[in-house]
Short mmCIF file of C-alpha atoms in Angstrom, two decimals:
data_model
loop_
_atom_site.label_atom_id
_atom_site.label_comp_id
_atom_site.label_asym_id
_atom_site.label_seq_id
_atom_site.Cartn_x
_atom_site.Cartn_y
_atom_site.Cartn_z
CA MET A 380 18.56 38.01 43.66
CA SER A 381 16.13 41.74 44.05
CA ARG A 382 12.72 41.54 44.43
CA LEU A 383 12.48 43.89 40.98
CA SER A 384 14.30 40.60 39.18
CA LEU A 385 12.41 37.84 40.59
CA GLY A 386 9.16 40.13 39.97
CA MET A 387 10.37 40.01 36.16
CA MET A 388 11.37 36.84 35.64
CA LEU A 389 7.67 35.55 37.05
CA PHE A 390 6.31 38.32 35.08
CA LEU A 391 8.50 37.00 31.99
CA PHE A 392 8.02 33.07 32.92
CA SER A 393 3.76 33.95 33.07
CA SER A 394 4.03 35.36 29.39
CA PHE A 395 5.85 33.01 28.25
CA VAL A 396 3.09 29.96 29.60
CA ILE A 397 0.25 32.57 28.30
CA SER A 398 1.97 32.85 25.01
CA GLN A 399 2.20 28.86 24.48
CA GLU A 400 -1.16 28.24 26.14
CA ILE A 401 -2.23 30.27 22.93
CA LYS A 402 0.31 28.38 20.59
CA PHE A 403 -1.00 25.15 21.71
CA VAL A 404 -4.66 26.06 21.79
CA SER A 405 -4.49 26.93 18.22
CA GLY A 406 -1.22 26.09 16.35
CA SER A 407 -0.96 30.14 14.90
CA SER A 408 -1.49 33.46 16.21
CA LEU A 409 -5.12 33.03 16.19
CA THR A 410 -6.94 33.39 19.79
CA GLU A 411 -9.19 30.47 20.62
CA SER A 412 -12.03 32.89 20.27
CA GLN A 413 -10.85 33.38 16.25
CA VAL A 414 -10.54 29.74 15.91
CA ASN A 415 -14.01 28.98 17.05
CA GLU A 416 -15.68 31.98 14.81
CA VAL A 417 -13.47 30.53 11.77
CA LEU A 418 -14.22 26.78 12.21
CA GLU A 419 -18.15 27.67 13.04
CA PHE A 420 -18.59 30.01 10.26
CA HIS A 421 -16.34 27.06 7.83
CA ASN A 422 -18.88 24.37 9.48
CA GLN A 423 -22.44 26.83 8.94
CA THR A 424 -21.12 27.05 5.25
CA ARG A 425 -20.71 23.33 4.31
CA ALA A 426 -23.95 22.66 6.48
CA GLU A 427 -25.30 24.65 4.29
CA VAL A 428 -24.96 22.28 1.23
CA GLY A 429 -24.78 18.87 3.37
CA VAL A 430 -21.18 18.94 3.59
CA LYS A 431 -20.05 16.99 7.21
CA PRO A 432 -18.35 19.60 9.69
CA MET A 433 -14.40 19.97 9.96
CA GLU A 434 -12.37 19.67 12.79
CA TRP A 435 -9.59 22.13 13.86
CA SER A 436 -5.89 20.86 13.18
CA GLU A 437 -2.88 22.54 15.10
CA GLU A 438 -0.65 20.69 12.28
CA LEU A 439 -2.56 22.23 9.69
CA ALA A 440 -2.48 25.96 11.47
CA THR A 441 1.03 25.93 12.24
CA PHE A 442 1.31 25.00 8.55
CA ALA A 443 -0.61 28.04 7.52
CA GLN A 444 1.21 29.90 10.21
CA GLU A 445 4.48 29.84 8.76
CA TRP A 446 3.39 30.51 5.16
CA ALA A 447 1.71 33.51 6.36
CA ASP A 448 4.90 34.81 8.21
CA ARG A 449 6.69 33.58 5.31
CA LEU A 450 4.76 35.78 2.54
CA ALA A 451 4.92 38.77 5.15
CA PHE A 452 8.25 38.58 6.23
CA SER A 453 10.54 37.49 3.20
CA LYS A 454 8.23 38.02 0.43
CA GLY A 455 7.58 41.81 1.05
CA CYS A 456 4.08 41.09 2.15
CA ARG A 457 3.37 40.01 -1.34
CA MET A 458 0.36 37.19 -2.31
CA GLU A 459 1.37 34.06 -3.41
CA HIS A 460 0.37 30.15 -3.45
CA ARG A 461 2.73 27.49 -1.96
CA PRO A 462 5.41 26.17 -4.46
CA VAL A 463 4.65 22.14 -5.65
CA SER A 464 7.97 21.11 -5.00
CA GLY A 465 10.67 22.31 -2.56
CA LYS A 466 11.01 23.33 0.85
CA TRP A 467 7.96 25.28 0.74
CA GLU A 468 5.97 22.94 -0.60
CA GLY A 469 2.37 22.97 -0.39
CA LYS A 470 0.39 19.55 0.82
CA TYR A 471 -2.61 20.93 1.37
CA GLY A 472 -5.49 22.61 -0.06
CA GLU A 473 -4.71 26.35 0.42
CA ASN A 474 -6.88 29.92 0.48
CA LEU A 475 -4.73 33.18 1.20
CA TYR A 476 -6.81 36.39 2.16
CA TRP A 477 -4.87 39.78 1.93
CA SER A 478 -6.57 42.97 3.71
CA SER A 479 -5.25 46.55 4.69
CA GLY A 480 -7.16 48.98 6.80
CA TYR A 481 -9.48 46.51 8.82
CA LYS A 482 -9.52 45.13 12.23
CA ILE A 483 -6.64 42.77 12.67
CA SER A 484 -8.97 41.08 15.16
CA GLU A 485 -11.59 40.39 12.15
CA ALA A 486 -9.50 39.36 9.58
CA PRO A 487 -9.93 35.54 10.22
CA LEU A 488 -13.30 35.85 9.93
CA LEU A 489 -13.60 38.74 7.33
CA ALA A 490 -11.50 36.29 5.09
CA SER A 491 -13.79 33.25 5.75
CA LYS A 492 -16.39 35.23 4.52
CA VAL A 493 -14.86 36.66 1.49
CA TRP A 494 -14.37 33.25 0.57
CA ALA A 495 -17.94 31.77 1.27
CA ASP A 496 -19.01 35.02 -1.29
CA GLU A 497 -17.65 32.93 -4.08
CA LYS A 498 -20.90 31.05 -3.60
CA LYS A 499 -22.73 33.09 -5.73
CA ASP A 500 -20.85 32.49 -8.61
CA PHE A 501 -21.09 28.58 -8.09
CA LYS A 502 -22.93 26.07 -9.84
CA ASN A 503 -22.14 22.78 -8.71
CA LYS A 504 -20.68 21.84 -11.56
CA PRO A 505 -16.89 19.24 -11.87
CA ILE A 506 -14.12 22.04 -11.59
CA ASN A 507 -12.84 23.51 -14.50
CA GLN A 508 -9.61 25.81 -14.65
CA ARG A 509 -12.33 28.57 -15.40
CA ASN A 510 -14.94 27.95 -12.39
CA LEU A 511 -11.85 27.16 -10.27
CA THR A 512 -10.61 30.89 -10.84
CA ALA A 513 -13.62 32.18 -10.01
CA THR A 514 -15.10 30.13 -7.00
CA GLY A 515 -11.97 28.25 -6.04
CA HIS A 516 -11.75 29.73 -2.21
CA TYR A 517 -15.33 28.49 -1.94
CA THR A 518 -15.01 25.17 -3.47
CA GLN A 519 -12.37 24.73 -0.64
CA MET A 520 -14.22 25.46 1.94
CA VAL A 521 -17.24 23.18 1.85
CA TRP A 522 -15.17 20.25 -0.51
CA HIS A 523 -16.96 17.09 0.29
CA ASN A 524 -13.83 14.75 1.82
CA THR A 525 -12.16 17.95 3.50
CA THR A 526 -11.61 16.69 7.31
CA GLN A 527 -9.50 19.10 8.70
CA MET A 528 -8.36 22.97 8.69
CA GLY A 529 -6.19 24.97 10.14
CA MET A 530 -5.38 29.28 9.76
CA GLY A 531 -2.62 31.36 10.48
CA MET A 532 -2.52 35.01 10.73
CA THR A 533 0.65 37.47 10.13
CA VAL A 534 0.86 41.55 10.34
CA CYS A 535 2.65 42.82 7.72
CA LYS A 536 5.49 45.51 8.55
CA ASN A 537 3.22 48.38 6.58
CA GLY A 538 -0.07 47.09 8.79
CA ASP A 539 -1.28 45.12 6.39
CA VAL A 540 -2.71 41.34 7.27
CA ILE A 541 -1.97 38.09 5.79
CA VAL A 542 -4.29 35.04 6.13
CA ALA A 543 -3.22 31.89 5.28
CA ALA A 544 -5.67 28.86 5.57
CA ASN A 545 -5.15 24.67 5.02
CA TYR A 546 -7.20 21.74 4.25
CA ASN A 547 -6.87 18.48 4.71
CA PRO A 548 -7.58 16.63 2.61
CA PRO A 549 -6.99 19.07 -0.32
CA GLY A 550 -10.24 19.20 -2.48
CA ASN A 551 -10.64 21.15 -5.73
CA TYR A 552 -9.32 18.35 -8.10
CA LEU A 553 -10.07 19.23 -11.69
CA GLY A 554 -13.50 17.16 -13.24
CA GLU A 555 -14.79 16.45 -9.62
CA ARG A 556 -17.49 17.95 -8.29
CA ALA A 557 -17.15 19.84 -4.60
CA TYR A 558 -20.11 18.40 -3.23
#
């Protein structure tokens, strides 16, 4: 075996190990730094209203990443929530975000900030169809019994970015308060 091919094999192996470590850390395309930023921001937002912090879930992150990838590559970068049944059934709380023209590395935290910004319209009344539409991303972030979150991100062919987040247990139950 030539030195070049041995060197190439070592490079490919080390690249594989590094990519697997990133997947192992987050469960999605997010880096460890992005995971820490997003989780810290979510938990800070929850602390502001007296709700216990969440933990990162690799399982939820993988679930979110799969949906972000599907939206980007099978749905033409079109936003839609998971269906209520079938192969792609949504079984967790879900927040989605689409952006264009921002740094890709900033998209996960930017998505979280956009969702949290709905707080200005929230009055902590029981969830109904009207307030859910205006504040449902925020209320899912701060839902009182949600203990885990995960997030995925994909860059579409046109350069736009899709961020999907999943939460367990899900929130936003009609007739209930967020906290």
